[in-house]
Amino acid sequence: MSFPLDDLEARIALTRPGDTVRGLSFAAVLRLVHQRLGRDAAERLRAPLLPRSPVDFFSYPAVDFLRLLAFASEALQPEYGTRGAVLRACGEAIVGTFFESTVGQTLLRLTASGGDPKRLYSNAAASYSTAVSYGQREYQALGDKRVRLSFKDDLLPVEVHEGILAGPLAALRREGRVRGTERRLGDSEFLIEWT
C-alpha cells in the first residue's frame, strides 16, 4: 500500500521512541472508514498496525497512527475528493468521538457554560496532552471571538488539527472557521474565529 501523505516519512522521522497517541484517535479514524467504506475496509487498515481493536485510553505508537492516517487518506480520497478533506474528516471524527465520551461530555459541561468557545480553546493544551505524549501547544486570546493556538514539535498534518479544532465550534453550534498554517514540519499555528 502506498503512502499518499507526501511528508509521511519526514513526519515519521520526527517521532521519538515513546511518542504515543491514545486509542480513541485510532478508533475514531477506523470508525470513519467503517461508516464510509464498510467493516472489511476498516479491518484491512487496522490489521497491519494493531492486532485487535484499539482501546480508547490505551496508548499506541504515534508512528502507527501516522501510518493509519496515510492508509485512511488513500482509502477515503474517492469519498472526499482530496487528501486535505479526508484528513479534516479524520480530525472531525476524532473530536466527535472525544465529545461523545464521558470525559469529553464532562469537559463540555465544565468549560462551555455560556457557549463561549474561548473556554474550550483555552484548555486545548491540556486536552491535547491527554491524547498524545508529544508536542507543546500554546493558547492566545486575540479578542472576544478570535484565538490563536501554536503547536510545536507536533507530528500530525495541519488538516487533521483543523478538523479537531473545528469541533468545539460544532459542539457549541457556533459559526466560524479554523485556518491552519504550517510554519515548518512539526510547527504550526491555527487562527480560530467565530460569530
Short mmCIF file of N, CA and C in Angstrom, two decimals:
data_model
loop_
_atom_site.label_atom_id
_atom_site.label_comp_id
_atom_site.label_asym_id
_atom_site.label_seq_id
_atom_site.Cartn_x
_atom_site.Cartn_y
_atom_site.Cartn_z
N MET A 1 0.86 -1.19 0.00
CA MET A 1 0.00 0.00 0.00
C MET A 1 0.89 1.23 0.00
N SER A 2 0.62 2.18 -0.85
CA SER A 2 1.43 3.40 -0.90
C SER A 2 0.99 4.37 0.18
N PHE A 3 1.82 5.35 0.44
CA PHE A 3 1.52 6.35 1.46
C PHE A 3 1.25 7.68 0.79
N PRO A 4 -0.01 8.09 0.69
CA PRO A 4 -0.33 9.32 -0.01
C PRO A 4 0.04 10.59 0.74
N LEU A 5 0.38 10.49 2.00
CA LEU A 5 0.82 11.69 2.70
C LEU A 5 2.21 12.02 2.18
N ASP A 6 2.32 13.12 1.48
CA ASP A 6 3.58 13.50 0.85
C ASP A 6 4.74 13.51 1.83
N ASP A 7 4.46 13.86 3.06
CA ASP A 7 5.53 14.03 4.03
C ASP A 7 5.52 12.96 5.12
N LEU A 8 4.92 11.80 4.85
CA LEU A 8 4.81 10.76 5.87
C LEU A 8 6.17 10.37 6.43
N GLU A 9 7.11 10.07 5.56
CA GLU A 9 8.42 9.63 6.05
C GLU A 9 9.11 10.73 6.86
N ALA A 10 8.94 11.98 6.45
CA ALA A 10 9.52 13.09 7.21
C ALA A 10 8.87 13.20 8.58
N ARG A 11 7.55 13.00 8.64
CA ARG A 11 6.86 13.04 9.94
C ARG A 11 7.29 11.87 10.82
N ILE A 12 7.43 10.69 10.22
CA ILE A 12 7.90 9.54 10.99
C ILE A 12 9.30 9.82 11.53
N ALA A 13 10.14 10.49 10.75
CA ALA A 13 11.50 10.82 11.20
C ALA A 13 11.48 11.77 12.40
N LEU A 14 10.41 12.55 12.56
CA LEU A 14 10.29 13.45 13.71
C LEU A 14 9.96 12.72 15.01
N THR A 15 9.42 11.52 14.90
CA THR A 15 8.98 10.80 16.10
C THR A 15 10.18 10.36 16.92
N ARG A 16 9.92 10.24 18.21
CA ARG A 16 10.92 9.72 19.13
C ARG A 16 10.38 8.44 19.74
N PRO A 17 11.25 7.54 20.19
CA PRO A 17 10.74 6.36 20.88
C PRO A 17 9.87 6.81 22.05
N GLY A 18 8.76 6.21 22.21
CA GLY A 18 7.85 6.58 23.30
C GLY A 18 6.78 7.57 22.91
N ASP A 19 6.82 8.15 21.70
CA ASP A 19 5.74 9.04 21.25
C ASP A 19 4.49 8.21 21.01
N THR A 20 3.39 8.61 21.66
CA THR A 20 2.17 7.81 21.58
C THR A 20 0.94 8.67 21.30
N VAL A 21 -0.09 7.96 20.84
CA VAL A 21 -1.41 8.53 20.59
C VAL A 21 -2.42 7.60 21.28
N ARG A 22 -3.43 8.18 21.90
CA ARG A 22 -4.44 7.37 22.57
C ARG A 22 -5.26 6.58 21.55
N GLY A 23 -5.74 5.44 22.01
CA GLY A 23 -6.54 4.57 21.16
C GLY A 23 -7.80 5.21 20.63
N LEU A 24 -8.33 6.20 21.33
CA LEU A 24 -9.54 6.90 20.87
C LEU A 24 -9.34 7.46 19.48
N SER A 25 -8.17 8.01 19.19
CA SER A 25 -7.92 8.58 17.86
C SER A 25 -7.88 7.49 16.79
N PHE A 26 -7.23 6.37 17.11
CA PHE A 26 -7.23 5.24 16.19
C PHE A 26 -8.68 4.78 15.93
N ALA A 27 -9.42 4.59 17.02
CA ALA A 27 -10.80 4.09 16.91
C ALA A 27 -11.67 5.03 16.08
N ALA A 28 -11.48 6.33 16.26
CA ALA A 28 -12.30 7.30 15.53
C ALA A 28 -12.04 7.23 14.03
N VAL A 29 -10.77 7.13 13.64
CA VAL A 29 -10.44 7.05 12.22
C VAL A 29 -10.95 5.73 11.65
N LEU A 30 -10.78 4.64 12.37
CA LEU A 30 -11.28 3.35 11.90
C LEU A 30 -12.80 3.34 11.79
N ARG A 31 -13.47 4.00 12.72
CA ARG A 31 -14.94 4.09 12.66
C ARG A 31 -15.38 4.89 11.44
N LEU A 32 -14.65 5.97 11.13
CA LEU A 32 -14.97 6.75 9.94
C LEU A 32 -14.85 5.89 8.68
N VAL A 33 -13.77 5.12 8.59
CA VAL A 33 -13.58 4.23 7.44
C VAL A 33 -14.70 3.20 7.39
N HIS A 34 -15.04 2.64 8.55
CA HIS A 34 -16.12 1.65 8.62
C HIS A 34 -17.44 2.25 8.13
N GLN A 35 -17.76 3.46 8.59
CA GLN A 35 -19.01 4.12 8.19
C GLN A 35 -19.05 4.39 6.69
N ARG A 36 -17.92 4.79 6.12
CA ARG A 36 -17.89 5.19 4.71
C ARG A 36 -17.66 4.02 3.75
N LEU A 37 -16.82 3.06 4.18
CA LEU A 37 -16.40 2.00 3.25
C LEU A 37 -16.73 0.59 3.72
N GLY A 38 -17.21 0.45 4.95
CA GLY A 38 -17.59 -0.86 5.45
C GLY A 38 -16.57 -1.47 6.39
N ARG A 39 -17.01 -2.49 7.08
CA ARG A 39 -16.20 -3.16 8.10
C ARG A 39 -14.93 -3.77 7.52
N ASP A 40 -15.03 -4.42 6.36
CA ASP A 40 -13.86 -5.07 5.77
C ASP A 40 -12.74 -4.06 5.49
N ALA A 41 -13.11 -2.90 4.98
CA ALA A 41 -12.11 -1.86 4.69
C ALA A 41 -11.43 -1.40 5.98
N ALA A 42 -12.21 -1.20 7.02
CA ALA A 42 -11.64 -0.76 8.30
C ALA A 42 -10.70 -1.85 8.85
N GLU A 43 -11.08 -3.10 8.73
CA GLU A 43 -10.23 -4.19 9.22
C GLU A 43 -8.93 -4.28 8.41
N ARG A 44 -9.00 -4.06 7.11
CA ARG A 44 -7.79 -4.08 6.28
C ARG A 44 -6.81 -2.97 6.69
N LEU A 45 -7.34 -1.83 7.14
CA LEU A 45 -6.45 -0.75 7.58
C LEU A 45 -5.88 -1.02 8.97
N ARG A 46 -6.68 -1.62 9.84
CA ARG A 46 -6.25 -1.88 11.21
C ARG A 46 -5.22 -3.00 11.30
N ALA A 47 -5.43 -4.08 10.54
CA ALA A 47 -4.66 -5.31 10.70
C ALA A 47 -3.14 -5.13 10.64
N PRO A 48 -2.58 -4.34 9.71
CA PRO A 48 -1.11 -4.22 9.69
C PRO A 48 -0.55 -3.41 10.86
N LEU A 49 -1.41 -2.72 11.59
CA LEU A 49 -0.94 -1.81 12.64
C LEU A 49 -1.23 -2.30 14.05
N LEU A 50 -2.39 -2.90 14.24
CA LEU A 50 -2.84 -3.31 15.57
C LEU A 50 -3.38 -4.73 15.52
N PRO A 51 -3.03 -5.58 16.49
CA PRO A 51 -3.53 -6.95 16.46
C PRO A 51 -5.03 -7.05 16.74
N ARG A 52 -5.58 -6.05 17.41
CA ARG A 52 -7.03 -6.03 17.72
C ARG A 52 -7.50 -4.59 17.78
N SER A 53 -8.78 -4.41 17.95
CA SER A 53 -9.34 -3.05 18.01
C SER A 53 -8.69 -2.26 19.13
N PRO A 54 -8.42 -0.98 18.90
CA PRO A 54 -7.77 -0.17 19.93
C PRO A 54 -8.71 0.12 21.10
N VAL A 55 -8.12 0.26 22.27
CA VAL A 55 -8.84 0.64 23.48
C VAL A 55 -8.66 2.15 23.65
N ASP A 56 -9.75 2.86 23.85
CA ASP A 56 -9.73 4.33 23.82
C ASP A 56 -8.61 4.96 24.64
N PHE A 57 -8.41 4.53 25.87
CA PHE A 57 -7.45 5.25 26.73
C PHE A 57 -6.11 4.53 26.87
N PHE A 58 -5.89 3.50 26.05
CA PHE A 58 -4.56 2.92 25.96
C PHE A 58 -3.74 3.78 25.01
N SER A 59 -2.43 3.73 25.17
CA SER A 59 -1.53 4.48 24.29
C SER A 59 -0.90 3.53 23.27
N TYR A 60 -0.79 4.02 22.05
CA TYR A 60 -0.23 3.25 20.94
C TYR A 60 0.83 4.10 20.25
N PRO A 61 1.76 3.47 19.52
CA PRO A 61 2.83 4.24 18.88
C PRO A 61 2.31 5.29 17.89
N ALA A 62 2.87 6.48 18.01
CA ALA A 62 2.48 7.58 17.10
C ALA A 62 2.80 7.22 15.65
N VAL A 63 3.87 6.48 15.42
CA VAL A 63 4.23 6.06 14.06
C VAL A 63 3.07 5.29 13.44
N ASP A 64 2.44 4.42 14.22
CA ASP A 64 1.31 3.63 13.69
C ASP A 64 0.12 4.52 13.38
N PHE A 65 -0.07 5.57 14.17
CA PHE A 65 -1.19 6.48 13.87
C PHE A 65 -0.92 7.25 12.58
N LEU A 66 0.32 7.68 12.39
CA LEU A 66 0.66 8.35 11.13
C LEU A 66 0.40 7.43 9.95
N ARG A 67 0.77 6.17 10.09
CA ARG A 67 0.52 5.21 9.01
C ARG A 67 -0.98 4.99 8.81
N LEU A 68 -1.74 4.93 9.89
CA LEU A 68 -3.19 4.78 9.76
C LEU A 68 -3.79 5.96 8.99
N LEU A 69 -3.35 7.17 9.30
CA LEU A 69 -3.83 8.34 8.56
C LEU A 69 -3.49 8.23 7.07
N ALA A 70 -2.29 7.73 6.78
CA ALA A 70 -1.90 7.56 5.38
C ALA A 70 -2.80 6.54 4.69
N PHE A 71 -3.02 5.40 5.35
CA PHE A 71 -3.89 4.37 4.78
C PHE A 71 -5.31 4.92 4.59
N ALA A 72 -5.82 5.62 5.61
CA ALA A 72 -7.19 6.15 5.56
C ALA A 72 -7.32 7.21 4.48
N SER A 73 -6.31 8.07 4.34
CA SER A 73 -6.43 9.12 3.33
C SER A 73 -6.44 8.53 1.92
N GLU A 74 -5.70 7.44 1.73
CA GLU A 74 -5.73 6.77 0.43
C GLU A 74 -7.09 6.11 0.19
N ALA A 75 -7.59 5.40 1.19
CA ALA A 75 -8.85 4.67 1.04
C ALA A 75 -10.05 5.61 0.88
N LEU A 76 -10.04 6.72 1.60
CA LEU A 76 -11.21 7.62 1.62
C LEU A 76 -11.16 8.74 0.59
N GLN A 77 -10.04 8.93 -0.07
CA GLN A 77 -9.94 10.05 -1.02
C GLN A 77 -11.05 10.04 -2.07
N PRO A 78 -11.43 8.90 -2.64
CA PRO A 78 -12.55 8.92 -3.59
C PRO A 78 -13.86 9.41 -2.97
N GLU A 79 -14.02 9.20 -1.68
CA GLU A 79 -15.24 9.64 -0.98
C GLU A 79 -15.24 11.16 -0.74
N TYR A 80 -14.07 11.73 -0.47
CA TYR A 80 -13.97 13.13 -0.06
C TYR A 80 -13.37 14.05 -1.14
N GLY A 81 -12.71 13.48 -2.11
CA GLY A 81 -12.19 14.28 -3.21
C GLY A 81 -10.74 14.67 -3.10
N THR A 82 -10.30 15.08 -1.92
CA THR A 82 -8.90 15.49 -1.74
C THR A 82 -8.34 14.90 -0.45
N ARG A 83 -7.02 14.81 -0.42
CA ARG A 83 -6.35 14.33 0.79
C ARG A 83 -6.65 15.24 1.97
N GLY A 84 -6.63 16.57 1.73
CA GLY A 84 -6.92 17.52 2.81
C GLY A 84 -8.30 17.33 3.40
N ALA A 85 -9.28 17.08 2.54
CA ALA A 85 -10.66 16.88 3.03
C ALA A 85 -10.75 15.60 3.86
N VAL A 86 -10.03 14.55 3.45
CA VAL A 86 -10.02 13.31 4.23
C VAL A 86 -9.39 13.56 5.60
N LEU A 87 -8.27 14.25 5.63
CA LEU A 87 -7.58 14.48 6.90
C LEU A 87 -8.42 15.36 7.83
N ARG A 88 -9.13 16.35 7.28
CA ARG A 88 -10.04 17.15 8.11
C ARG A 88 -11.15 16.27 8.68
N ALA A 89 -11.69 15.39 7.83
CA ALA A 89 -12.75 14.48 8.28
C ALA A 89 -12.23 13.56 9.39
N CYS A 90 -10.98 13.12 9.29
CA CYS A 90 -10.39 12.31 10.35
C CYS A 90 -10.31 13.11 11.65
N GLY A 91 -9.89 14.37 11.56
CA GLY A 91 -9.85 15.23 12.74
C GLY A 91 -11.23 15.44 13.34
N GLU A 92 -12.23 15.67 12.48
CA GLU A 92 -13.61 15.83 12.96
C GLU A 92 -14.09 14.56 13.65
N ALA A 93 -13.73 13.40 13.11
CA ALA A 93 -14.12 12.13 13.72
C ALA A 93 -13.47 11.97 15.10
N ILE A 94 -12.20 12.38 15.21
CA ILE A 94 -11.50 12.26 16.50
C ILE A 94 -12.18 13.12 17.56
N VAL A 95 -12.41 14.39 17.25
CA VAL A 95 -13.01 15.27 18.26
C VAL A 95 -14.45 14.88 18.54
N GLY A 96 -15.16 14.42 17.52
CA GLY A 96 -16.54 13.96 17.73
C GLY A 96 -16.59 12.77 18.66
N THR A 97 -15.67 11.83 18.47
CA THR A 97 -15.60 10.66 19.35
C THR A 97 -15.24 11.09 20.77
N PHE A 98 -14.31 12.04 20.89
CA PHE A 98 -13.94 12.54 22.21
C PHE A 98 -15.14 13.18 22.91
N PHE A 99 -15.89 14.03 22.20
CA PHE A 99 -17.02 14.70 22.83
C PHE A 99 -18.16 13.74 23.16
N GLU A 100 -18.19 12.57 22.54
CA GLU A 100 -19.18 11.54 22.87
C GLU A 100 -18.79 10.78 24.14
N SER A 101 -17.50 10.81 24.50
CA SER A 101 -17.01 10.06 25.66
C SER A 101 -17.44 10.75 26.96
N THR A 102 -17.34 10.02 28.05
CA THR A 102 -17.67 10.58 29.37
C THR A 102 -16.77 11.76 29.69
N VAL A 103 -15.47 11.61 29.41
CA VAL A 103 -14.52 12.70 29.68
C VAL A 103 -14.87 13.92 28.82
N GLY A 104 -15.14 13.70 27.55
CA GLY A 104 -15.49 14.80 26.65
C GLY A 104 -16.78 15.50 27.06
N GLN A 105 -17.78 14.72 27.46
CA GLN A 105 -19.03 15.32 27.92
C GLN A 105 -18.81 16.17 29.17
N THR A 106 -17.97 15.66 30.07
CA THR A 106 -17.65 16.42 31.28
C THR A 106 -16.94 17.72 30.94
N LEU A 107 -15.96 17.64 30.04
CA LEU A 107 -15.24 18.86 29.63
C LEU A 107 -16.20 19.86 29.01
N LEU A 108 -17.10 19.40 28.16
CA LEU A 108 -18.08 20.31 27.56
C LEU A 108 -18.92 20.99 28.63
N ARG A 109 -19.40 20.22 29.60
CA ARG A 109 -20.24 20.81 30.66
C ARG A 109 -19.45 21.80 31.51
N LEU A 110 -18.21 21.46 31.84
CA LEU A 110 -17.42 22.31 32.73
C LEU A 110 -16.93 23.59 32.07
N THR A 111 -16.56 23.51 30.81
CA THR A 111 -15.90 24.65 30.18
C THR A 111 -16.77 25.42 29.22
N ALA A 112 -17.90 24.87 28.83
CA ALA A 112 -18.68 25.51 27.78
C ALA A 112 -19.91 26.23 28.30
N SER A 113 -19.98 26.44 29.60
CA SER A 113 -21.13 27.17 30.11
C SER A 113 -21.15 28.56 29.49
N GLY A 114 -22.29 28.96 29.03
CA GLY A 114 -22.42 30.25 28.37
C GLY A 114 -22.11 30.18 26.89
N GLY A 115 -21.68 29.02 26.41
CA GLY A 115 -21.45 28.84 24.98
C GLY A 115 -20.25 29.59 24.42
N ASP A 116 -19.27 29.94 25.26
CA ASP A 116 -18.10 30.68 24.78
C ASP A 116 -17.01 29.71 24.34
N PRO A 117 -16.71 29.64 23.05
CA PRO A 117 -15.67 28.72 22.57
C PRO A 117 -14.30 28.97 23.21
N LYS A 118 -14.03 30.21 23.63
CA LYS A 118 -12.72 30.51 24.22
C LYS A 118 -12.43 29.61 25.41
N ARG A 119 -13.45 29.28 26.16
CA ARG A 119 -13.22 28.44 27.34
C ARG A 119 -12.73 27.06 26.93
N LEU A 120 -13.27 26.52 25.85
CA LEU A 120 -12.79 25.22 25.36
C LEU A 120 -11.39 25.34 24.78
N TYR A 121 -11.17 26.36 23.96
CA TYR A 121 -9.86 26.51 23.34
C TYR A 121 -8.77 26.81 24.36
N SER A 122 -9.10 27.49 25.44
CA SER A 122 -8.09 27.77 26.46
C SER A 122 -7.61 26.49 27.15
N ASN A 123 -8.38 25.41 27.01
CA ASN A 123 -8.00 24.12 27.58
C ASN A 123 -7.39 23.18 26.54
N ALA A 124 -7.12 23.70 25.35
CA ALA A 124 -6.61 22.84 24.27
C ALA A 124 -5.29 22.17 24.63
N ALA A 125 -4.38 22.91 25.24
CA ALA A 125 -3.07 22.33 25.57
C ALA A 125 -3.23 21.13 26.50
N ALA A 126 -4.06 21.28 27.52
CA ALA A 126 -4.29 20.17 28.46
C ALA A 126 -5.00 19.01 27.77
N SER A 127 -5.97 19.32 26.93
CA SER A 127 -6.70 18.26 26.23
C SER A 127 -5.78 17.47 25.31
N TYR A 128 -4.96 18.19 24.56
CA TYR A 128 -4.02 17.51 23.66
C TYR A 128 -3.03 16.66 24.46
N SER A 129 -2.59 17.15 25.60
CA SER A 129 -1.59 16.39 26.36
C SER A 129 -2.16 15.11 26.93
N THR A 130 -3.48 14.99 27.03
CA THR A 130 -4.07 13.72 27.44
C THR A 130 -4.23 12.77 26.26
N ALA A 131 -4.21 13.30 25.05
CA ALA A 131 -4.43 12.49 23.85
C ALA A 131 -3.13 12.03 23.20
N VAL A 132 -2.06 12.80 23.34
CA VAL A 132 -0.77 12.46 22.73
C VAL A 132 0.35 12.76 23.73
N SER A 133 1.48 12.08 23.55
CA SER A 133 2.58 12.26 24.51
C SER A 133 3.63 13.25 24.03
N TYR A 134 3.45 13.82 22.88
CA TYR A 134 4.48 14.66 22.26
C TYR A 134 3.95 16.08 22.02
N GLY A 135 4.85 17.00 21.78
CA GLY A 135 4.49 18.35 21.36
C GLY A 135 4.10 19.29 22.47
N GLN A 136 4.05 20.56 22.10
CA GLN A 136 3.65 21.63 23.01
C GLN A 136 2.62 22.49 22.29
N ARG A 137 1.65 22.98 23.05
CA ARG A 137 0.64 23.86 22.47
C ARG A 137 0.46 25.08 23.35
N GLU A 138 0.27 26.24 22.69
CA GLU A 138 0.07 27.49 23.42
C GLU A 138 -1.20 28.16 22.91
N TYR A 139 -1.93 28.73 23.84
CA TYR A 139 -3.19 29.42 23.55
C TYR A 139 -2.99 30.91 23.71
N GLN A 140 -3.60 31.68 22.80
CA GLN A 140 -3.56 33.14 22.91
C GLN A 140 -4.92 33.69 22.48
N ALA A 141 -5.57 34.44 23.36
CA ALA A 141 -6.82 35.11 23.01
C ALA A 141 -6.46 36.36 22.20
N LEU A 142 -7.19 36.56 21.10
CA LEU A 142 -6.94 37.72 20.23
C LEU A 142 -8.11 38.67 20.20
N GLY A 143 -9.07 38.46 21.05
CA GLY A 143 -10.28 39.28 21.09
C GLY A 143 -11.42 38.44 21.60
N ASP A 144 -12.63 39.00 21.52
CA ASP A 144 -13.80 38.28 22.04
C ASP A 144 -14.11 37.01 21.28
N LYS A 145 -13.85 37.02 19.97
CA LYS A 145 -14.27 35.89 19.13
C LYS A 145 -13.15 35.41 18.22
N ARG A 146 -11.94 35.42 18.76
CA ARG A 146 -10.79 35.04 17.95
C ARG A 146 -9.66 34.58 18.87
N VAL A 147 -9.08 33.42 18.55
CA VAL A 147 -7.95 32.90 19.32
C VAL A 147 -6.91 32.32 18.38
N ARG A 148 -5.71 32.18 18.91
CA ARG A 148 -4.63 31.53 18.16
C ARG A 148 -4.08 30.40 19.02
N LEU A 149 -3.84 29.26 18.36
CA LEU A 149 -3.16 28.14 19.00
C LEU A 149 -1.88 27.88 18.22
N SER A 150 -0.78 27.76 18.94
CA SER A 150 0.51 27.45 18.32
C SER A 150 0.94 26.06 18.76
N PHE A 151 1.38 25.26 17.79
CA PHE A 151 1.81 23.89 18.04
C PHE A 151 3.29 23.78 17.71
N LYS A 152 4.05 23.18 18.61
CA LYS A 152 5.48 22.94 18.37
C LYS A 152 5.76 21.45 18.58
N ASP A 153 6.66 20.93 17.76
CA ASP A 153 7.06 19.52 17.84
C ASP A 153 5.86 18.58 17.72
N ASP A 154 4.96 18.94 16.82
CA ASP A 154 3.77 18.13 16.60
C ASP A 154 4.01 17.22 15.39
N LEU A 155 3.29 16.12 15.32
CA LEU A 155 3.52 15.13 14.27
C LEU A 155 2.44 15.11 13.19
N LEU A 156 1.26 15.63 13.49
CA LEU A 156 0.13 15.45 12.58
C LEU A 156 0.04 16.54 11.52
N PRO A 157 -0.52 16.19 10.37
CA PRO A 157 -0.75 17.22 9.34
C PRO A 157 -1.71 18.30 9.83
N VAL A 158 -1.52 19.50 9.33
CA VAL A 158 -2.33 20.66 9.73
C VAL A 158 -3.83 20.37 9.55
N GLU A 159 -4.17 19.68 8.47
CA GLU A 159 -5.60 19.45 8.18
C GLU A 159 -6.28 18.62 9.26
N VAL A 160 -5.55 17.67 9.86
CA VAL A 160 -6.13 16.89 10.96
C VAL A 160 -6.49 17.82 12.11
N HIS A 161 -5.57 18.72 12.45
CA HIS A 161 -5.84 19.67 13.55
C HIS A 161 -6.98 20.63 13.19
N GLU A 162 -7.06 21.04 11.93
CA GLU A 162 -8.17 21.90 11.53
C GLU A 162 -9.50 21.21 11.81
N GLY A 163 -9.58 19.92 11.50
CA GLY A 163 -10.80 19.16 11.79
C GLY A 163 -11.07 19.05 13.27
N ILE A 164 -10.02 18.78 14.05
CA ILE A 164 -10.17 18.68 15.50
C ILE A 164 -10.61 20.02 16.08
N LEU A 165 -9.95 21.10 15.68
CA LEU A 165 -10.22 22.41 16.27
C LEU A 165 -11.55 23.00 15.83
N ALA A 166 -12.12 22.49 14.76
CA ALA A 166 -13.48 22.93 14.38
C ALA A 166 -14.52 22.30 15.29
N GLY A 167 -14.14 21.24 15.98
CA GLY A 167 -15.08 20.51 16.84
C GLY A 167 -15.76 21.32 17.92
N PRO A 168 -15.02 22.13 18.69
CA PRO A 168 -15.70 22.93 19.71
C PRO A 168 -16.75 23.88 19.12
N LEU A 169 -16.48 24.45 17.95
CA LEU A 169 -17.48 25.32 17.33
C LEU A 169 -18.73 24.53 17.00
N ALA A 170 -18.54 23.33 16.43
CA ALA A 170 -19.69 22.48 16.10
C ALA A 170 -20.43 22.06 17.36
N ALA A 171 -19.70 21.69 18.41
CA ALA A 171 -20.33 21.24 19.66
C ALA A 171 -21.15 22.35 20.30
N LEU A 172 -20.69 23.59 20.14
CA LEU A 172 -21.40 24.74 20.72
C LEU A 172 -22.37 25.38 19.73
N ARG A 173 -22.45 24.80 18.54
CA ARG A 173 -23.33 25.30 17.47
C ARG A 173 -23.04 26.76 17.14
N ARG A 174 -21.75 27.01 16.95
CA ARG A 174 -21.31 28.36 16.58
C ARG A 174 -20.74 28.32 15.17
N GLU A 175 -21.03 29.35 14.39
CA GLU A 175 -20.45 29.50 13.06
C GLU A 175 -19.04 30.06 13.21
N GLY A 176 -18.13 29.56 12.39
CA GLY A 176 -16.77 30.07 12.46
C GLY A 176 -15.88 29.32 11.51
N ARG A 177 -14.58 29.58 11.64
CA ARG A 177 -13.63 28.88 10.79
C ARG A 177 -12.30 28.72 11.51
N VAL A 178 -11.56 27.72 11.04
CA VAL A 178 -10.24 27.41 11.56
C VAL A 178 -9.29 27.42 10.37
N ARG A 179 -8.24 28.24 10.46
CA ARG A 179 -7.22 28.30 9.40
C ARG A 179 -5.87 27.92 9.98
N GLY A 180 -5.31 26.85 9.45
CA GLY A 180 -4.01 26.40 9.92
C GLY A 180 -2.92 26.77 8.95
N THR A 181 -1.74 27.06 9.50
CA THR A 181 -0.56 27.36 8.71
C THR A 181 0.59 26.57 9.29
N GLU A 182 1.25 25.79 8.44
CA GLU A 182 2.43 25.07 8.91
C GLU A 182 3.65 25.94 8.67
N ARG A 183 4.31 26.34 9.76
CA ARG A 183 5.50 27.19 9.67
C ARG A 183 6.69 26.39 9.16
N ARG A 184 6.81 25.20 9.68
CA ARG A 184 7.78 24.21 9.21
C ARG A 184 7.25 22.88 9.72
N LEU A 185 7.78 21.79 9.20
CA LEU A 185 7.29 20.48 9.58
C LEU A 185 7.34 20.34 11.10
N GLY A 186 6.20 20.10 11.70
CA GLY A 186 6.12 19.93 13.14
C GLY A 186 5.70 21.18 13.90
N ASP A 187 5.77 22.35 13.28
CA ASP A 187 5.37 23.59 13.94
C ASP A 187 4.28 24.26 13.11
N SER A 188 3.17 24.55 13.75
CA SER A 188 2.05 25.16 13.02
C SER A 188 1.28 26.11 13.93
N GLU A 189 0.44 26.89 13.29
CA GLU A 189 -0.34 27.90 14.00
C GLU A 189 -1.77 27.84 13.46
N PHE A 190 -2.74 28.04 14.34
CA PHE A 190 -4.15 27.98 13.96
C PHE A 190 -4.87 29.22 14.44
N LEU A 191 -5.52 29.89 13.51
CA LEU A 191 -6.34 31.05 13.81
C LEU A 191 -7.79 30.56 13.80
N ILE A 192 -8.49 30.78 14.90
CA ILE A 192 -9.87 30.31 15.04
C ILE A 192 -10.74 31.54 15.32
N GLU A 193 -11.77 31.70 14.48
CA GLU A 193 -12.68 32.86 14.60
C GLU A 193 -14.11 32.33 14.56
N TRP A 194 -15.00 33.05 15.24
CA TRP A 194 -16.41 32.65 15.22
C TRP A 194 -17.30 33.86 15.37
N THR A 195 -18.57 33.68 15.07
CA THR A 195 -19.55 34.77 15.17
C THR A 195 -20.43 34.56 16.40
#
